[in-house]
CSV table of C-alpha atoms in Angstrom, one decimal:
chain,number,residue,atom,x,y,z
A,1,MET,CA,5.1,17.1,-10.7
A,2,GLY,CA,3.7,20.1,-12.6
A,3,ALA,CA,0.2,19.7,-14.2
A,4,ARG,CA,-0.1,16.1,-12.9
A,5,GLY,CA,0.2,17.2,-9.5
A,6,SER,CA,-2.3,20.2,-9.7
A,7,HIS,CA,-4.8,17.7,-11.4
A,8,PHE,CA,-4.2,15.4,-8.5
A,9,LYS,CA,-4.9,18.1,-5.9
A,10,ARG,CA,-8.1,19.1,-7.8
A,11,TRP,CA,-9.3,15.6,-7.8
A,12,ILE,CA,-8.8,15.2,-4.1
A,13,ALA,CA,-11.3,17.9,-3.4
A,14,SER,CA,-13.9,16.4,-5.6
A,15,ALA,CA,-13.3,12.9,-4.3
A,16,PHE,CA,-14.0,14.0,-0.7
A,17,ALA,CA,-17.0,15.9,-1.7
A,18,ILE,CA,-18.3,12.6,-3.0
A,19,LEU,CA,-17.4,10.7,0.0
A,20,ALA,CA,-18.7,13.3,2.5
A,21,PHE,CA,-21.1,11.9,4.9
A,22,VAL,CA,-24.8,13.2,4.3
A,23,PRO,CA,-27.0,13.0,7.4
A,24,GLY,CA,-30.0,10.6,6.9
A,25,CYS,CA,-28.6,9.2,3.8
A,26,SER,CA,-28.9,5.4,3.5
A,27,HIS,CA,-27.2,5.1,0.2
A,28,ALA,CA,-23.8,3.1,-0.1
A,29,PRO,CA,-20.9,5.6,-0.7
A,30,ALA,CA,-20.0,6.3,-4.2
A,31,ALA,CA,-16.8,4.9,-5.5
A,32,PRO,CA,-14.0,7.4,-5.5
A,33,GLN,CA,-13.2,8.9,-8.8
A,34,LEU,CA,-9.9,7.9,-10.1
A,35,PRO,CA,-8.0,10.7,-12.0
A,36,GLY,CA,-6.2,10.1,-15.2
A,37,ASP,CA,-5.7,7.2,-17.7
A,38,SER,CA,-6.7,3.6,-16.2
A,39,ASP,CA,-4.1,1.9,-18.4
A,40,PRO,CA,-2.0,-0.3,-16.0
A,41,LYS,CA,1.1,1.0,-17.9
A,42,ALA,CA,0.4,4.5,-17.3
A,43,ILE,CA,2.4,6.3,-14.6
A,44,HIS,CA,0.3,7.5,-11.6
A,45,ALA,CA,2.6,9.2,-9.1
A,46,LEU,CA,1.2,9.9,-5.7
A,47,GLU,CA,2.5,13.3,-4.1
A,48,PRO,CA,3.9,12.7,-0.6
A,49,GLY,CA,2.0,14.4,2.2
A,50,PRO,CA,-1.6,15.0,3.0
A,51,ALA,CA,-2.8,15.0,-0.5
A,52,GLY,CA,-1.3,11.3,-1.2
A,53,GLN,CA,-2.3,10.3,2.1
A,54,GLN,CA,-6.0,11.3,1.8
A,55,PHE,CA,-6.2,9.8,-1.7
A,56,LEU,CA,-4.9,6.5,-0.3
A,57,LYS,CA,-7.4,6.7,2.7
A,58,SER,CA,-10.3,7.3,0.3
A,59,ILE,CA,-9.6,4.3,-2.0
A,60,SER,CA,-8.7,2.0,1.0
A,61,ALA,CA,-12.0,2.7,2.9
A,62,TYR,CA,-14.1,2.0,-0.2
A,63,GLN,CA,-14.9,-1.7,-0.9
A,64,TRP,CA,-14.1,-2.2,-4.5
A,65,GLY,CA,-15.3,-5.7,-4.9
A,66,ASP,CA,-15.4,-6.8,-8.7
A,67,GLN,CA,-14.4,-3.4,-9.7
A,68,SER,CA,-11.0,-3.7,-8.0
A,69,ASN,CA,-9.1,-3.6,-11.2
A,70,ARG,CA,-10.1,0.2,-11.6
A,71,VAL,CA,-8.0,1.0,-8.6
A,72,THR,CA,-5.2,-1.6,-8.7
A,73,ALA,CA,-4.3,-0.5,-12.2
A,74,TRP,CA,-3.1,2.8,-10.7
A,75,PHE,CA,-0.2,1.1,-9.0
A,76,GLN,CA,0.6,-1.8,-11.6
A,77,TRP,CA,3.6,0.4,-13.2
A,78,ILE,CA,5.5,0.5,-9.9
A,79,PRO,CA,7.3,-2.9,-9.7
A,80,GLY,CA,8.7,-2.5,-13.4
A,81,ALA,CA,9.6,1.0,-12.9
A,82,ALA,CA,11.3,0.6,-9.5
A,83,THR,CA,14.4,-0.9,-11.1
A,84,GLY,CA,13.8,-0.2,-14.7
A,85,PRO,CA,16.1,1.9,-17.0
A,86,ASN,CA,14.4,5.1,-16.9
A,87,PRO,CA,16.0,7.4,-13.8
A,88,ASP,CA,12.9,9.6,-13.7
A,89,ASP,CA,10.5,6.6,-13.6
A,90,ARG,CA,12.6,5.0,-10.8
A,91,ALA,CA,12.3,8.1,-8.9
A,92,LEU,CA,8.5,8.5,-9.3
A,93,ALA,CA,8.2,4.8,-8.3
A,94,ALA,CA,10.2,5.2,-5.1
A,95,LYS,CA,8.3,8.3,-4.1
A,96,THR,CA,5.0,6.9,-4.8
A,97,SER,CA,5.8,3.5,-3.1
A,98,HIS,CA,7.2,5.5,0.0
A,99,THR,CA,3.9,7.3,0.2
A,100,ILE,CA,1.9,3.9,0.1
A,101,ALA,CA,4.2,2.5,2.8
A,102,THR,CA,3.9,5.5,5.0
A,103,PHE,CA,0.1,5.5,4.8
A,104,LEU,CA,-0.2,1.8,5.7
A,105,ALA,CA,2.5,2.1,8.4
A,106,ASP,CA,0.9,5.2,10.0
A,107,ASN,CA,-2.6,3.8,9.8
A,108,ALA,CA,-1.9,0.2,10.8
A,109,ASP,CA,-4.3,0.1,13.7
A,110,SER,CA,-7.3,1.1,11.7
A,111,LEU,CA,-6.4,-1.0,8.6
A,112,LYS,CA,-6.6,-4.5,10.3
A,113,GLN,CA,-9.4,-5.5,8.0
A,114,LEU,CA,-7.9,-4.0,4.8
A,115,GLY,CA,-7.2,-7.5,3.5
A,116,SER,CA,-10.5,-8.9,4.1
A,117,ALA,CA,-12.4,-5.8,2.6
A,118,ASN,CA,-10.1,-5.1,-0.1
A,119,PRO,CA,-7.9,-8.2,-0.9
A,120,ALA,CA,-7.0,-7.1,-4.6
A,121,LEU,CA,-5.9,-3.7,-3.4
A,122,THR,CA,-3.8,-5.1,-0.5
A,123,GLN,CA,-2.1,-7.4,-3.1
A,124,SER,CA,-1.5,-4.4,-5.2
A,125,TYR,CA,0.1,-2.4,-2.4
A,126,ALA,CA,2.3,-5.4,-1.5
A,127,MET,CA,3.5,-5.5,-5.0
A,128,ALA,CA,4.2,-1.8,-4.9
A,129,VAL,CA,6.3,-2.2,-1.8
A,130,VAL,CA,8.2,-5.4,-2.5
A,131,PRO,CA,11.0,-3.8,-4.7
A,132,TYR,CA,11.8,-1.7,-1.8
A,133,LEU,CA,12.2,-4.6,1.1
A,134,GLY,CA,16.0,-4.0,1.2
A,135,SER,CA,15.6,-0.2,1.7
A,136,LEU,CA,13.2,-1.0,4.6
A,137,VAL,CA,15.9,-2.6,6.6
A,138,ALA,CA,19.2,-1.2,5.1
A,139,LYS,CA,20.8,1.4,3.1
A,140,ASP,CA,20.2,-0.4,-0.2
A,141,PRO,CA,22.2,0.9,-3.2
A,142,LEU,CA,19.7,-0.7,-5.7
A,143,THR,CA,16.9,1.7,-4.5
A,144,PRO,CA,18.5,4.5,-2.7
A,145,ALA,CA,15.7,6.9,-3.3
A,146,PHE,CA,13.3,5.0,-0.7
A,147,SER,CA,14.5,5.8,2.8
A,148,PRO,CA,13.8,3.4,5.7
A,149,LEU,CA,10.6,4.1,7.9
A,150,ASP,CA,12.2,3.8,11.2
A,151,ALA,CA,15.8,3.9,12.6
A,152,LEU,CA,17.8,1.0,11.7
A,153,ASP,CA,18.9,0.5,15.5
A,154,SER,CA,15.2,0.5,16.7
A,155,ALA,CA,12.4,-1.8,17.1
A,156,MET,CA,11.2,-0.6,13.8
A,157,PRO,CA,7.4,-0.1,14.8
A,158,LYS,CA,6.4,1.6,11.5
A,159,THR,CA,7.9,-1.3,9.4
A,160,ARG,CA,6.2,-3.8,11.4
A,161,GLY,CA,3.0,-1.9,11.2
A,162,LEU,CA,3.4,-1.8,7.3
A,163,LEU,CA,4.2,-5.5,7.0
A,164,SER,CA,1.2,-6.2,9.3
A,165,THR,CA,-1.3,-4.5,7.3
A,166,LEU,CA,0.1,-6.1,4.1
A,167,ALA,CA,-0.4,-9.5,5.8
A,168,THR,CA,-4.1,-9.1,6.4
A,169,ASP,CA,-4.8,-10.6,3.3
A,170,PRO,CA,-3.5,-14.3,2.7
A,171,THR,CA,-2.3,-13.9,-0.9
A,172,SER,CA,-0.7,-10.6,-0.1
A,173,SER,CA,1.0,-12.1,2.9
A,174,LEU,CA,2.5,-14.9,0.6
A,175,ILE,CA,3.6,-12.5,-2.0
A,176,LEU,CA,5.5,-10.7,0.9
A,177,GLY,CA,6.9,-13.8,2.3
A,178,GLN,CA,8.1,-15.1,-1.0
A,179,ALA,CA,9.8,-11.7,-1.5
A,180,ILE,CA,11.4,-11.7,1.9
A,181,ASP,CA,12.8,-15.3,1.2
A,182,ARG,CA,14.5,-14.0,-2.0
A,183,GLN,CA,15.9,-10.9,-0.2
A,184,VAL,CA,17.2,-13.0,2.7
A,185,ALA,CA,18.8,-15.2,0.2
A,186,ARG,CA,20.5,-12.2,-1.5
A,187,TYR,CA,21.8,-11.2,1.9
A,188,GLN,CA,23.2,-14.8,2.5
A,189,ASP,CA,24.9,-14.6,-0.8
A,190,GLN,CA,26.5,-11.2,0.2
A,191,LEU,CA,27.5,-12.8,3.5
A,192,SER,CA,29.2,-15.7,1.8
A,193,GLU,CA,31.2,-13.4,-0.5
A,194,ALA,CA,32.3,-11.4,2.5
A,195,VAL,CA,33.3,-14.5,4.6
A,196,ARG,CA,35.3,-15.8,1.6
A,197,HIS,CA,36.9,-12.9,0.3
A,198,ARG,CA,36.5,-9.8,2.6
A,199,PRO,CA,36.4,-11.0,6.1
A,200,ALA,CA,38.4,-8.0,7.5
A,201,VAL,CA,36.7,-5.2,5.5
A,202,PRO,CA,34.7,-3.3,8.2
A,203,ASN,CA,30.8,-4.1,8.1
A,204,ALA,CA,31.3,-6.5,5.3
A,205,ILE,CA,30.0,-9.4,7.5
A,206,ALA,CA,27.8,-7.3,10.1
A,207,ASP,CA,25.7,-5.5,7.4
A,208,PRO,CA,24.0,-8.5,5.7
A,209,VAL,CA,23.9,-10.2,9.0
A,210,LEU,CA,21.8,-7.3,10.6
A,211,SER,CA,19.8,-6.9,7.5
A,212,ILE,CA,18.7,-10.6,7.9
A,213,ALA,CA,18.0,-10.1,11.5
A,214,ARG,CA,15.6,-7.0,10.8
A,215,LEU,CA,13.7,-8.7,8.1
A,216,ILE,CA,13.1,-12.0,9.5
A,217,SER,CA,12.3,-10.7,12.9
A,218,LEU,CA,9.8,-8.1,11.4
A,219,ALA,CA,8.3,-10.9,9.2
A,220,ALA,CA,7.7,-12.9,12.4
A,221,ALA,CA,6.2,-9.9,14.4
A,222,ALA,CA,3.8,-9.0,11.6
A,223,GLY,CA,2.7,-12.7,10.8
A,224,VAL,CA,3.9,-12.7,7.4
A,225,ARG,CA,3.4,-16.2,5.8
A,226,SER,CA,6.0,-18.1,3.7
A,227,LEU,CA,5.6,-20.9,1.2
A,228,ASP,CA,8.4,-22.8,2.9
A,229,PRO,CA,6.7,-24.6,5.9
A,230,ASN,CA,10.1,-24.6,7.7
A,231,ALA,CA,10.6,-20.7,7.1
A,232,ASN,CA,8.5,-19.8,10.2
A,233,TRP,CA,10.8,-16.8,10.6
A,234,GLY,CA,12.1,-18.5,13.8
A,235,GLN,CA,15.1,-16.9,15.4
A,236,GLY,CA,16.6,-20.2,16.1
A,237,THR,CA,16.0,-21.3,12.3
A,238,ALA,CA,17.6,-18.2,10.9
A,239,GLN,CA,20.7,-18.3,13.2
A,240,THR,CA,21.2,-21.8,11.9
A,241,GLU,CA,20.9,-20.7,8.4
A,242,LEU,CA,23.6,-17.9,9.2
A,243,ASN,CA,25.8,-20.5,10.9
A,244,TYR,CA,25.6,-22.6,7.8
A,245,VAL,CA,26.7,-19.7,5.6
A,246,PHE,CA,29.7,-19.2,7.8
A,247,ALA,CA,30.6,-22.8,8.1
A,248,ARG,CA,30.2,-23.6,4.4
A,249,ALA,CA,32.8,-20.9,3.8
A,250,SER,CA,35.2,-21.8,6.5
A,251,ALA,CA,35.0,-25.6,6.8
A,252,THR,CA,36.6,-27.8,3.8
A,253,GLY,CA,35.6,-31.0,5.3
A,254,PRO,CA,34.7,-32.7,8.6
A,255,THR,CA,35.9,-31.0,11.7
A,256,ALA,CA,36.2,-31.5,15.5
A,257,ASP,CA,32.6,-29.8,15.8
A,258,ILE,CA,30.8,-31.0,12.6
A,259,ALA,CA,30.5,-34.7,11.9
A,260,ALA,CA,31.4,-36.3,8.6
A,261,LYS,CA,27.7,-37.4,7.9
A,262,TYR,CA,26.8,-33.7,7.4
A,263,PHE,CA,29.2,-33.4,4.3
A,264,THR,CA,28.7,-34.7,0.9
A,265,ASN,CA,31.2,-37.0,-0.9
A,266,ASP,CA,32.8,-33.8,-2.2
A,267,ASN,CA,33.4,-32.5,1.3
A,268,GLU,CA,30.8,-29.9,0.9
A,269,LEU,CA,28.6,-29.0,3.9
A,270,MET,CA,25.1,-30.0,3.7
A,271,SER,CA,22.4,-27.2,3.8
A,272,PRO,CA,20.0,-27.2,6.9
A,273,SER,CA,17.0,-28.0,4.6
A,274,ARG,CA,18.9,-31.1,3.1
A,275,VAL,CA,19.8,-32.2,6.6
A,276,ARG,CA,16.2,-31.9,7.8
A,277,LEU,CA,14.8,-33.9,4.7
A,278,GLN,CA,17.5,-36.4,4.8
A,279,PHE,CA,18.0,-37.1,8.5
A,280,GLY,CA,14.9,-35.6,10.3
A,281,GLU,CA,14.3,-33.1,13.0
A,282,ALA,CA,16.5,-34.5,15.7
A,283,ALA,CA,19.4,-34.7,13.4
A,284,TRP,CA,18.8,-31.1,12.4
A,285,ALA,CA,18.8,-30.0,16.0
A,286,ASP,CA,22.3,-31.9,16.3
A,287,TYR,CA,23.6,-30.4,13.2
A,288,SER,CA,22.7,-27.0,14.3
A,289,ALA,CA,24.4,-27.1,17.6
A,290,MET,CA,27.5,-28.4,15.8
A,291,LEU,CA,27.4,-25.4,13.3
A,292,SER,CA,27.1,-23.1,16.4
A,293,ALA,CA,30.0,-24.7,18.1
A,294,PHE,CA,32.0,-24.3,15.0
A,295,THR,CA,31.4,-20.7,14.4
A,296,SER,CA,31.9,-19.8,18.0
A,297,ARG,CA,35.5,-20.5,17.7
A,298,ILE,CA,35.9,-17.8,14.9
A,299,PRO,CA,35.8,-14.4,16.7
A,300,ASN,CA,34.3,-12.2,13.8
A,301,GLN,CA,31.7,-14.9,13.1
A,302,ARG,CA,30.8,-15.1,16.9
A,303,ALA,CA,30.5,-11.3,16.9
A,304,ALA,CA,28.3,-11.3,14.0
A,305,ILE,CA,25.9,-14.0,15.6
A,306,ASP,CA,25.9,-11.8,18.7
A,307,GLU,CA,24.8,-8.7,16.7
A,308,PHE,CA,22.2,-10.9,14.9
A,309,ASN,CA,20.7,-12.1,18.2
A,310,GLY,CA,20.8,-8.6,19.6
A,311,MET,CA,18.9,-6.9,16.8
A,312,SER,CA,16.3,-9.8,16.7
A,313,ARG,CA,15.7,-9.3,20.3
A,314,THR,CA,15.1,-5.7,19.9
A,315,ILE,CA,12.6,-6.1,17.3
A,316,ARG,CA,10.9,-9.1,18.7
A,317,ASP,CA,10.7,-7.6,22.2
A,318,GLY,CA,9.3,-4.4,20.9
A,319,ALA,CA,6.5,-6.1,19.1
A,320,PRO,CA,3.0,-6.2,20.8
A,321,PRO,CA,1.7,-9.6,21.6
A,322,ARG,CA,-0.1,-11.4,18.5
């Protein structure tokens, strides 16, 4: 990072001198001094490792109040740079966001009040992490420079800690919830494409299914909110959505398993949300059972649902009680 990195290191030393505890001093701590340009469009890259972590610790510990814009401006460049045209900016955005994510994950136990103490900063952190949701739960070709925080076959405790910390502010939690909804929809589109056109390609079906399982199970374990009142990240609800994607691609009209009332006049299978809205909860449960019966007769779809349930259990069983 050159001159920018050496300037950052010099600033760390001066910032901690300001924040040092002075015995007998009753004054409120001074605000950390932020290095560099405060323009939201300026690129402020964080170094991975101790320097970046200590910087984040200092700004997260201080209650910024109505001066929050001073520190949030430091991170506003990340969402645009994350998938922007400049490869150097993309690399810096991924490195900086990964440093933020690592800090929030590793310090989740001590940051349980972050959202109430610093809501604007928490929201800024959320916006910096959102472009990399796919890379948290899979090998995402859109953001390859951001590596997962956990092994993808594990209970993913670091990723859960990250999301839990971001969910300590209600607005930040909703920002995250909306982004998770969008990411799940993208995985569902990938799954639908695979079922229709690439059902025999290895992992073409399993990969998006496992990504959905990880993301919604982590959201549930972390207490992330969604604008959709029916999107409670429940395993049963998500499984019905998956069965719908499978059945929509495979069923061309009413079958022995799925009643005609759940198809439109054009023989298109109704979505779970439409069934719930049009027919109510009891019918939704009936419809859900029908979809499950239909997909269970197709071996690769049944295997994918089994993998979904296994991954969901691994994460949910590994989460501490909330």
